[in-house]
């Protein structure tokens, strides 16, 4: 999906929710910001670091949750997190991994291969993996899809905590209610264009729904 | 390159070895496949030529190259499942670091397979391949196969028909390496010293260095989505 | 950077003329070789085709590097065109080589080093063309093809070297002492070489133009739909 003329600014401590139908370009935008794809034009800057010129430095500042879990099924939960902790040069790797596992209630199953965990658990672990190195920017692509209440609750809590800690959070979803609940700011993306942006506190669920439907009808 | 790259490459190699150790699937399949190729070639040639010993070095390297293709495919499939390779690209790690680690891990499993195939092929073809100098040949051969193979297997990992594309791309490219390996192995099997086959070892080393360096530089272009 | 406005027809006409001249030079002007007889005349097409095949693969390499460095799609079109022409010329070399082998050694195929080299190159670039067919996304196709184009050409000198060491039974026309050829034969060879160079350039221009027109049609269709 091609994007054009999208100018997105994320502020520290702010949760930005990107709404849009399937094929709107949400995933492409996340992948460009996560530096997994090069935009044909335009640039990405993270806390003043130019992503193209200093990619390794920029990557250190980003945490991302994508559609896939990014976890090795045959490694244990602990081994997966330890691997990433070492790749991100965390000094207190073991301690942080331990805390992260306890935080998602996986302390007891730390030694089980990820393959044997439930989908919700895996998603929690995937989110824990993304915030392990305390990123400045947290990107989440449809983090709620197919989750049970407990896992969804954990995801929301992690997002809140990250934002409170000064992290800029961008998440995509096509569920309006959920989006409105966690958002500080909202954007509607469709057909590769940003159709509207608004503050969450200034819009009611009904108004948002009307706006969303209207924006889609215009395309 | 900084120590940072080597340290992280080591972490990644450790990850691959742990994965392989846990499942052992790829190693066993490679080994079995290598043995099957050896048995088939042995049958095919002994019935016709009588002197099976002459084809032993060629058979060994055909078996290793084919087993290597299989191992490369499996190791990349493991990275593609659940998007793990993308996870690595998200981390503050150079593509060349990921490349070096994958090359080392793949080469190690090929080397392991080679070490088991040496006595097996010695028995199959009635020659003595149990010579320490052959370790050098195995090492150079595994490094070259893995050096080019890792680049190509990463590239074809999300293409349709990847199982067929990898051998079609890889095998013609490694022809010089296989020529050198077969000649060096043949020389050593007939009792020659390392220095007597130095030409062939040098050829293999040149292949490893030139194509390895090119693949390392190009790796960033095949990991980008 | 566009060939759109330049018409390749003049160039094609010129190379047709050069080709006529080459045919006359090879079949009429050059004397019949004493030992081989008339079949030796195939040499005037075999050698220039081989030379231009190498040039073509070199152009693919250069254009691949340029594509990765600059990212302009025209470089991808040039790389692709040169590889296709190179494959065609290499096939011509293989065919004429086989005809020659049949007349000279009474066998359709010999593992002669130069013929073998050409076969390996043909296989490597067949892989290049295969990769192009296997990727749909344009930018990704261009990037992957460029990687294979670079790796393939880095391999070329090593392939040539390894196969030369491997065995040598090719009729050596050029060696350290200079050229062993009558002057009229040399003229025929040079004329043919020039003709093949013209042929290569005009095919290249026409093929790149075709790619550009195809892209234009595609973008027009997209803008209409």
XYZ file of C-alpha atoms in Angstrom:
669
model
C 0.000 0.000 0.000
C 1.461 3.351 -0.968
C 1.419 6.313 1.388
C 1.491 9.896 0.320
C 1.733 13.200 2.109
C 1.526 11.662 5.567
C 3.162 13.921 8.137
C 3.018 12.311 11.525
C 4.385 13.844 14.705
C 4.494 11.830 17.894
C 5.048 13.637 21.174
C 6.675 12.178 24.270
C 4.192 10.695 26.674
C 1.441 10.763 24.098
C -0.574 7.821 22.801
C -1.418 8.261 19.148
C -4.004 5.901 17.723
C -4.103 5.394 13.987
C -7.497 4.273 12.746
C -8.288 2.987 9.318
C -9.775 0.118 7.350
C -7.717 -2.816 6.091
C -5.377 -1.782 3.307
C -5.317 1.853 4.431
C -1.525 1.826 4.743
C -1.354 1.518 8.542
C 1.029 -1.417 8.447
C 3.210 0.225 5.803
C 3.464 3.328 7.969
C 4.440 1.282 11.024
C 7.014 -0.655 9.004
C 8.563 2.530 7.655
C 8.748 4.022 11.144
C 10.235 0.763 12.444
C 12.841 1.069 9.643
C 11.902 -2.272 8.134
C 11.094 -0.573 4.852
C 12.678 2.394 3.148
C 10.262 5.076 2.030
C 10.808 6.081 -1.611
C 10.605 9.681 -0.427
C 10.468 11.400 2.931
C 12.282 10.708 6.145
C 11.985 9.414 9.672
C 13.455 11.154 12.677
C 13.472 9.717 16.171
C 14.331 12.068 19.036
C 16.488 14.016 16.603
C 18.217 10.940 15.158
C 17.913 10.597 11.396
C 16.832 7.027 10.719
C 18.549 6.732 7.370
C 21.871 8.197 8.408
C 22.236 6.627 11.841
C 20.096 3.492 11.639
C 21.669 1.536 14.487
C 21.291 4.414 16.912
C 17.711 5.028 15.806
C 16.799 1.366 16.228
C 17.875 1.507 19.850
C 15.144 4.090 20.454
C 12.347 2.098 18.823
C 10.278 -0.776 20.154
C 7.810 -2.491 17.865
C 5.020 -5.043 18.036
C 4.130 -6.373 14.596
C 1.539 -8.845 13.342
C 3.916 -11.718 13.864
C 5.249 -12.457 17.334
C 8.973 -12.105 16.387
C 9.671 -14.889 18.877
C 11.456 -18.179 18.242
C 8.942 -20.953 18.904
C 11.586 -23.461 19.931
C 13.329 -21.175 22.417
C 11.882 -20.617 25.866
C 10.201 -17.366 26.864
C 13.239 -16.459 28.917
C 15.724 -17.300 26.159
C 13.805 -15.176 23.671
C 13.855 -12.133 25.941
C 17.488 -12.710 26.912
C 18.471 -12.826 23.245
C 16.901 -9.425 22.640
C 18.247 -8.016 25.914
C 21.753 -8.877 24.711
C 21.193 -7.490 21.228
C 20.060 -4.208 22.837
C 23.157 -4.196 25.108
C 21.166 -4.147 28.353
C 23.515 -4.338 31.355
C 21.128 -5.949 33.800
C 19.746 -8.322 31.171
C 18.800 -11.209 33.468
C 17.142 -9.010 36.056
C 15.119 -7.110 33.485
C 14.019 -10.268 31.735
C 12.954 -11.701 35.083
C 10.918 -8.590 35.895
C 9.331 -8.573 32.464
C 8.314 -12.211 32.747
C 6.852 -11.679 36.228
C 5.047 -8.618 34.909
C 3.087 -10.704 32.425
C 2.573 -13.549 34.873
C 4.877 -15.845 32.932
C 7.398 -16.204 35.748
C 6.514 -19.837 36.248
C 6.531 -20.767 32.608
C 9.740 -18.930 31.759
C 11.400 -22.211 30.859
C 8.691 -23.412 28.472
C 9.199 -23.150 24.717
C 7.195 -20.270 23.281
C 5.485 -22.732 20.941
C 3.610 -24.225 23.905
C 2.211 -20.880 25.129
C -1.284 -19.639 24.325
C -1.785 -16.929 21.730
C -2.559 -14.333 24.376
C 0.560 -15.215 26.339
C 2.662 -14.999 23.225
C 1.258 -11.587 22.415
C 2.040 -10.401 25.956
C 5.548 -11.729 25.585
C 5.833 -9.994 22.239
C 4.849 -6.692 23.867
C 7.231 -7.322 26.757
C 9.963 -7.906 24.186
C 9.228 -4.562 22.551
C 9.496 -2.533 25.785
C 12.384 -4.474 27.298
C 14.939 -1.827 26.335
C 12.646 1.078 27.358
C 12.295 2.626 23.931
C 11.539 6.288 23.238
C 9.011 5.306 20.608
C 6.705 2.326 20.855
C 4.980 1.144 17.693
C 2.181 -1.407 17.876
C 0.480 -2.823 14.796
C -2.995 -4.141 15.695
C -1.866 -5.255 19.149
C -5.392 -6.207 20.258
C -6.393 -8.503 17.431
C -7.492 -11.896 18.694
C -6.645 -11.291 22.357
C -8.612 -12.399 25.417
C -9.500 -9.833 28.104
C -6.510 -10.534 30.294
C -3.995 -10.184 27.519
C -5.729 -7.071 26.190
C -5.634 -5.609 29.683
C -1.905 -6.240 29.886
C -1.338 -4.596 26.526
C -3.301 -1.502 27.587
C -1.430 -1.325 30.881
C 1.920 -1.534 29.110
C 0.930 1.240 26.741
C -0.167 3.483 29.635
C 2.967 2.790 31.584
C 5.203 3.458 28.587
C 3.441 6.778 27.921
C 3.698 7.787 31.580
C 7.419 7.077 31.350
C 7.721 9.607 28.523
C 7.532 7.206 25.605
C 5.751 8.229 22.403
C 3.272 5.490 21.503
C 1.752 4.836 18.094
C -0.744 2.047 17.688
C -2.962 1.005 14.862
C -6.373 -0.554 15.171
C -9.635 -0.747 13.324
C -11.636 -0.967 16.559
C -12.847 2.583 17.186
C -13.983 2.145 20.802
C -10.783 0.549 21.957
C -8.776 3.143 20.090
C -10.659 6.022 21.665
C -10.218 4.563 25.138
C -6.393 4.482 25.063
C -5.729 7.473 22.785
C -4.579 10.993 23.523
C -4.664 11.792 19.856
C -6.317 10.065 16.913
C -5.657 9.948 13.206
C -7.735 8.414 10.438
C -5.745 6.894 7.600
C -7.345 5.677 4.412
C -6.065 5.048 0.927
C -2.578 6.027 2.049
C -3.645 9.521 3.161
C -4.216 11.043 6.561
C -7.861 12.124 6.349
C -8.314 13.635 9.807
C -6.490 14.151 13.072
C -8.089 15.073 16.405
C -7.645 15.084 20.191
C -9.357 12.215 21.930
C -10.761 14.460 24.678
C -12.462 16.646 22.090
C -14.376 13.903 20.360
C -17.203 11.658 21.565
C -17.567 8.026 20.446
C -20.600 8.942 18.380
C -18.873 11.874 16.720
C -15.804 9.751 16.006
C -17.925 7.050 14.438
C -19.659 9.588 12.230
C -16.365 11.185 11.265
C -14.818 7.808 10.479
C -17.707 6.700 8.295
C -17.758 10.078 6.568
C -14.034 10.005 5.910
C -14.225 6.558 4.379
C -17.183 7.472 2.216
C -15.236 10.350 0.672
C -12.489 8.113 -0.672
C 34.786 -4.070 12.657
C 34.161 -3.254 16.273
C 34.103 -5.802 19.076
C 30.422 -4.988 19.416
C 29.688 -6.657 16.083
C 31.574 -9.802 17.039
C 29.926 -9.979 20.447
C 26.451 -9.705 18.980
C 27.302 -12.107 16.186
C 28.357 -14.550 18.873
C 25.020 -14.069 20.691
C 23.223 -14.840 17.419
C 25.352 -17.908 16.690
C 24.579 -19.128 20.207
C 20.875 -18.655 19.475
C 21.108 -20.730 16.287
C 23.056 -23.485 18.016
C 20.542 -23.554 20.887
C 17.672 -23.825 18.404
C 19.416 -26.599 16.523
C 20.345 -28.423 19.709
C 16.736 -28.266 20.953
C 15.196 -29.755 17.827
C 18.154 -31.371 16.005
C 15.811 -31.567 13.047
C 17.886 -29.773 10.483
C 21.142 -31.564 11.308
C 19.589 -35.016 11.169
C 17.794 -34.310 7.905
C 20.986 -32.966 6.341
C 22.943 -35.974 7.515
C 20.397 -38.444 6.259
C 20.151 -36.686 2.931
C 23.942 -36.631 2.540
C 24.069 -40.352 3.242
C 21.291 -41.005 0.717
C 23.119 -39.050 -1.991
C 26.257 -41.035 -1.206
C 24.413 -44.349 -1.394
C 22.740 -43.458 -4.687
C 25.967 -42.234 -6.270
C 27.790 -45.292 -4.961
C 25.208 -47.588 -6.479
C 25.108 -45.721 -9.756
C 28.853 -45.555 -10.257
C 30.071 -48.806 -8.783
C 27.837 -50.828 -11.026
C 29.269 -49.123 -14.068
C 32.781 -47.997 -13.346
C 34.139 -50.559 -10.935
C 36.576 -48.041 -9.480
C 34.253 -46.382 -6.987
C 37.202 -44.791 -5.213
C 37.731 -42.393 -8.096
C 34.318 -40.854 -7.721
C 34.476 -40.612 -3.908
C 35.698 -36.981 -3.711
C 33.108 -35.851 -6.241
C 30.369 -37.817 -4.490
C 31.330 -36.328 -1.131
C 31.041 -32.765 -2.379
C 27.855 -33.352 -4.317
C 26.356 -34.828 -1.139
C 27.617 -31.932 0.991
C 26.400 -29.273 -1.428
C 22.940 -30.841 -1.638
C 22.729 -31.367 2.114
C 23.887 -27.783 2.539
C 21.064 -26.490 0.345
C 18.626 -28.410 2.519
C 20.125 -27.053 5.738
C 20.132 -23.468 4.462
C 16.489 -23.706 3.509
C 15.525 -25.071 6.917
C 17.540 -22.522 8.842
C 15.910 -19.676 6.912
C 12.454 -21.185 7.327
C 13.036 -21.012 11.073
C 13.897 -17.306 10.826
C 10.894 -16.549 8.653
C 8.400 -18.291 10.935
C 6.821 -15.694 13.256
C 8.902 -12.957 11.628
C 12.013 -13.620 13.709
C 14.427 -12.215 11.139
C 12.476 -8.944 11.178
C 12.775 -8.975 14.936
C 16.545 -9.122 14.525
C 16.479 -6.293 11.986
C 14.522 -4.183 14.502
C 17.344 -4.525 16.999
C 20.365 -2.208 16.894
C 22.427 -4.724 14.934
C 24.108 -4.266 11.560
C 22.845 -6.458 8.741
C 26.443 -7.605 8.258
C 26.474 -8.839 11.848
C 23.345 -10.919 11.291
C 24.929 -12.172 8.064
C 28.174 -13.247 9.738
C 26.286 -15.040 12.494
C 24.049 -16.919 10.058
C 27.052 -17.855 7.925
C 28.890 -19.207 10.944
C 25.892 -21.176 12.205
C 25.129 -22.654 8.782
C 28.786 -23.467 8.143
C 29.041 -25.195 11.520
C 26.168 -27.522 10.757
C 27.612 -28.290 7.294
C 30.973 -28.970 8.916
C 29.285 -31.329 11.372
C 27.579 -33.179 8.545
C 30.883 -33.360 6.650
C 32.653 -34.864 9.649
C 30.116 -37.676 9.816
C 30.099 -38.203 6.064
C 33.892 -38.639 5.846
C 34.013 -42.099 7.514
C 30.741 -43.072 5.852
C 32.017 -42.238 2.358
C 35.345 -43.894 3.154
C 33.396 -47.082 3.739
C 30.986 -46.634 0.833
C 33.685 -45.975 -1.746
C 36.599 -47.940 -0.313
C 38.975 -44.992 0.071
C 40.620 -43.395 3.063
C 39.125 -39.962 3.644
C 40.075 -39.903 7.328
C 42.966 -37.498 7.011
C 43.403 -34.448 9.226
C 44.182 -32.214 6.242
C 40.664 -32.771 4.978
C 39.427 -30.688 7.905
C 40.876 -27.643 6.172
C 39.106 -28.552 2.946
C 35.821 -29.130 4.784
C 36.153 -25.822 6.593
C 36.855 -23.831 3.412
C 34.082 -25.641 1.568
C 31.492 -25.169 4.322
C 32.407 -21.488 4.658
C 31.973 -20.893 0.917
C 28.701 -22.813 0.612
C 27.326 -21.032 3.638
C 28.716 -17.634 2.650
C 26.852 -17.495 -0.646
C 24.003 -19.732 0.489
C 23.066 -17.550 3.453
C 22.646 -14.501 1.215
C 20.626 -16.389 -1.383
C 18.463 -18.298 1.094
C 17.571 -15.063 2.883
C 16.665 -13.550 -0.452
C 14.378 -16.361 -1.584
C 12.906 -16.921 1.895
C 9.645 -15.165 1.133
C 9.329 -16.045 -2.537
C 7.072 -18.652 -3.969
C 8.944 -21.750 -5.050
C 11.866 -20.968 -2.753
C 12.802 -24.645 -2.305
C 13.569 -24.894 -6.012
C 15.045 -21.413 -6.420
C 17.795 -21.833 -3.841
C 19.607 -24.774 -5.501
C 19.115 -23.307 -8.975
C 20.803 -20.075 -7.865
C 23.368 -21.493 -5.487
C 24.766 -24.545 -7.241
C 26.095 -22.880 -10.436
C 27.625 -20.120 -8.337
C 29.596 -22.547 -6.176
C 31.020 -24.492 -9.142
C 34.559 -23.096 -8.629
C 34.403 -23.922 -4.935
C 33.277 -27.471 -5.636
C 36.005 -27.931 -8.279
C 38.631 -26.829 -5.772
C 37.167 -28.974 -3.016
C 36.954 -32.094 -5.183
C 40.517 -31.704 -6.439
C 41.896 -31.043 -2.965
C 39.962 -33.977 -1.507
C 41.126 -36.270 -4.304
C 44.725 -35.232 -3.749
C 44.527 -35.892 -0.046
C 42.707 -39.160 -0.456
C 45.658 -40.382 -2.514
C 48.024 -39.412 0.285
C 49.216 -35.988 -0.853
C 50.091 -33.324 1.706
C 48.323 -30.012 2.240
C 51.030 -28.144 0.358
C 50.650 -30.405 -2.669
C 47.037 -29.308 -3.059
C 47.756 -25.686 -2.109
C 46.540 -24.413 -5.499
C 43.087 -25.779 -4.853
C 42.974 -24.579 -1.271
C 43.957 -21.131 -2.456
C 41.190 -21.223 -5.053
C 38.682 -22.086 -2.318
C 40.013 -19.367 -0.048
C 39.754 -16.784 -2.838
C 36.175 -17.859 -3.503
C 35.295 -17.610 0.204
C 36.842 -14.175 0.591
C 35.597 -12.540 -2.615
C 32.056 -13.870 -2.536
C 31.832 -13.679 1.245
C 32.799 -9.998 1.209
C 30.339 -9.257 -1.606
C 27.541 -11.143 0.157
C 28.257 -9.381 3.444
C 27.983 -5.980 1.780
C 24.831 -6.955 -0.094
C 23.037 -8.539 2.866
C 21.342 -5.306 3.937
C 19.551 -5.216 0.573
C 17.965 -8.632 0.952
C 16.772 -8.181 4.537
C 14.891 -4.974 3.822
C 11.173 -5.740 3.293
C 18.122 9.224 -18.700
C 15.366 8.129 -21.035
C 15.772 6.401 -24.361
C 12.191 7.177 -25.277
C 12.829 9.896 -27.773
C 15.842 8.317 -29.386
C 14.817 5.843 -32.025
C 16.791 2.607 -32.005
C 15.928 1.932 -35.658
C 19.063 3.653 -37.004
C 21.228 1.647 -34.656
C 19.516 -1.586 -35.624
C 19.994 -0.789 -39.318
C 23.657 -0.109 -38.711
C 24.168 -3.388 -36.921
C 22.299 -5.263 -39.675
C 24.739 -3.751 -42.154
C 27.708 -4.652 -39.990
C 26.366 -8.185 -39.674
C 26.143 -8.508 -43.477
C 29.740 -7.388 -43.744
C 30.759 -9.873 -41.083
C 29.050 -12.705 -42.937
C 30.819 -11.781 -46.163
C 34.133 -11.462 -44.343
C 33.708 -14.803 -42.604
C 32.384 -16.813 -45.525
C 34.108 -15.185 -48.526
C 37.022 -13.019 -47.514
C 38.637 -15.382 -45.016
C 40.525 -18.338 -46.553
C 39.523 -21.902 -45.804
C 41.516 -23.305 -42.927
C 43.827 -26.133 -44.005
C 43.239 -28.717 -41.289
C 39.662 -28.070 -40.213
C 38.185 -27.055 -43.541
C 35.076 -24.872 -43.883
C 33.749 -25.685 -40.415
C 36.461 -23.464 -38.958
C 34.466 -20.473 -40.219
C 32.087 -20.930 -37.275
C 34.920 -19.469 -35.230
C 34.156 -15.975 -36.612
C 30.782 -16.086 -34.845
C 31.744 -18.195 -31.859
C 34.503 -15.934 -30.559
C 32.754 -12.543 -30.971
C 29.588 -13.948 -29.378
C 31.655 -15.144 -26.420
C 33.405 -11.795 -26.094
C 30.124 -9.882 -26.188
C 28.520 -12.289 -23.718
C 31.211 -11.342 -21.207
C 30.649 -7.672 -22.001
C 26.905 -8.151 -21.504
C 27.355 -9.749 -18.074
C 29.746 -6.948 -17.211
C 27.078 -4.406 -18.158
C 24.584 -6.265 -15.955
C 27.066 -5.992 -13.102
C 27.702 -2.293 -13.647
C 24.013 -1.496 -13.951
C 23.238 -3.568 -10.831
C 25.770 -1.604 -8.802
C 24.358 1.624 -10.206
C 20.832 0.549 -9.287
C 21.720 -0.225 -5.682
C 23.676 3.023 -5.417
C 21.250 5.372 -7.174
C 17.926 3.516 -7.069
C 16.843 4.692 -10.514
C 14.688 2.084 -12.314
C 16.453 2.647 -15.646
C 19.523 0.871 -14.251
C 17.384 -2.128 -13.480
C 16.070 -2.113 -17.047
C 19.647 -1.947 -18.392
C 20.803 -4.778 -16.124
C 17.890 -6.950 -17.181
C 18.334 -6.213 -20.889
C 22.058 -6.946 -20.797
C 21.500 -10.222 -18.951
C 18.907 -11.368 -21.463
C 21.200 -10.552 -24.392
C 24.120 -12.149 -22.568
C 22.120 -15.352 -22.143
C 21.245 -15.308 -25.830
C 24.880 -14.817 -26.855
C 26.076 -17.454 -24.386
C 23.555 -19.898 -25.853
C 24.930 -19.070 -29.300
C 28.455 -19.739 -28.044
C 27.378 -23.093 -26.613
C 25.608 -24.097 -29.820
C 28.442 -23.118 -32.148
C 30.885 -24.724 -29.731
C 28.947 -27.963 -29.907
C 28.891 -27.846 -33.709
C 32.626 -27.280 -33.711
C 33.203 -30.071 -31.225
C 31.219 -32.430 -33.394
C 33.270 -31.597 -36.471
C 36.638 -31.490 -34.731
C 36.419 -34.214 -32.111
C 33.357 -36.117 -33.283
C 31.478 -35.474 -30.063
C 28.648 -33.072 -29.314
C 29.993 -31.985 -25.985
C 33.457 -31.805 -24.484
C 34.327 -30.568 -21.035
C 36.674 -28.136 -22.638
C 37.423 -25.277 -20.205
C 36.014 -22.382 -22.193
C 32.877 -24.211 -23.215
C 32.412 -25.375 -19.630
C 32.941 -21.840 -18.349
C 30.295 -20.562 -20.729
C 27.907 -23.274 -19.587
C 28.387 -22.328 -15.930
C 27.894 -18.636 -16.726
C 24.791 -19.474 -18.710
C 23.417 -21.328 -15.669
C 24.282 -18.492 -13.272
C 22.495 -15.905 -15.399
C 19.580 -18.250 -16.015
C 19.189 -18.006 -12.230
C 19.294 -14.211 -12.531
C 16.451 -14.234 -15.064
C 14.528 -16.753 -12.970
C 14.686 -14.487 -9.898
C 13.243 -11.672 -11.979
C 10.250 -13.842 -12.817
C 9.725 -14.888 -9.211
C 9.220 -11.488 -7.569
C 6.197 -9.359 -8.266
C 6.914 -6.169 -6.412
C 8.978 -4.014 -8.794
C 11.341 -2.389 -6.333
C 12.025 -5.664 -4.604
C 12.539 -7.474 -7.902
C 15.059 -4.878 -9.008
C 16.916 -5.053 -5.698
C 17.113 -8.846 -5.589
C 18.097 -9.062 -9.249
C 20.863 -6.523 -8.636
C 22.191 -8.624 -5.765
C 22.301 -11.724 -7.971
C 23.821 -9.709 -10.835
C 26.645 -8.545 -8.583
C 27.304 -11.911 -6.925
C 27.208 -13.635 -10.325
C 29.778 -11.325 -11.856
C 32.045 -11.456 -8.798
C 32.053 -15.185 -9.443
C 32.973 -14.904 -13.151
C 36.778 -14.541 -12.800
C 36.852 -17.331 -10.229
C 34.837 -19.613 -12.507
C 37.160 -18.842 -15.429
C 40.263 -19.434 -13.313
C 39.028 -22.629 -11.674
C 37.954 -24.253 -14.900
C 41.166 -23.300 -16.652
C 43.145 -24.990 -13.888
C 40.790 -27.901 -14.022
C 41.644 -28.868 -17.595
C 42.831 -27.358 -20.842
C 42.266 -28.783 -24.317
C 40.886 -25.766 -26.166
C 42.521 -24.805 -29.484
C 44.702 -21.895 -28.430
C 44.602 -19.230 -31.082
C 46.056 -16.519 -28.913
C 48.953 -17.207 -26.586
C 52.053 -15.495 -25.244
C 53.711 -15.526 -28.675
C 50.904 -13.512 -30.196
C 48.272 -14.335 -32.751
C 48.565 -17.445 -34.900
C 46.300 -16.382 -37.692
C 46.480 -15.301 -41.240
C 45.757 -11.593 -41.709
C 42.575 -12.163 -43.717
C 41.271 -14.386 -40.945
C 42.077 -11.685 -38.415
C 40.197 -9.117 -40.505
C 37.144 -11.361 -40.631
C 37.298 -11.852 -36.874
C 37.613 -8.140 -36.182
C 34.768 -7.226 -38.538
C 32.584 -9.802 -36.865
C 33.563 -8.510 -33.435
C 32.487 -5.002 -34.418
C 29.243 -6.370 -35.859
C 28.462 -8.205 -32.625
C 29.250 -5.086 -30.631
C 26.750 -3.130 -32.733
C 24.229 -5.920 -32.345
C 24.659 -5.886 -28.583
C 24.258 -2.137 -28.266
C 21.209 -1.957 -30.523
C 19.496 -4.872 -28.782
C 20.285 -3.261 -25.437
C 18.806 0.079 -26.438
C 15.738 -1.548 -27.963
C 15.171 -3.716 -24.906
C 15.558 -0.852 -22.432
C 13.156 1.186 -24.528
C 10.686 -1.687 -24.440
C 10.881 -1.770 -20.629
C 10.263 1.948 -20.442
C 7.310 1.805 -22.793
C 5.890 -1.079 -20.798
C 6.204 0.934 -17.574
C 4.557 3.873 -19.231
C 1.626 1.760 -20.425
C 1.320 0.366 -16.917
C 1.245 3.792 -15.284
C -1.234 5.083 -17.862
C -3.484 2.135 -17.189
C -3.224 2.756 -13.471
C -4.127 6.419 -13.880
C -7.162 5.541 -15.975
C -8.510 2.862 -13.622
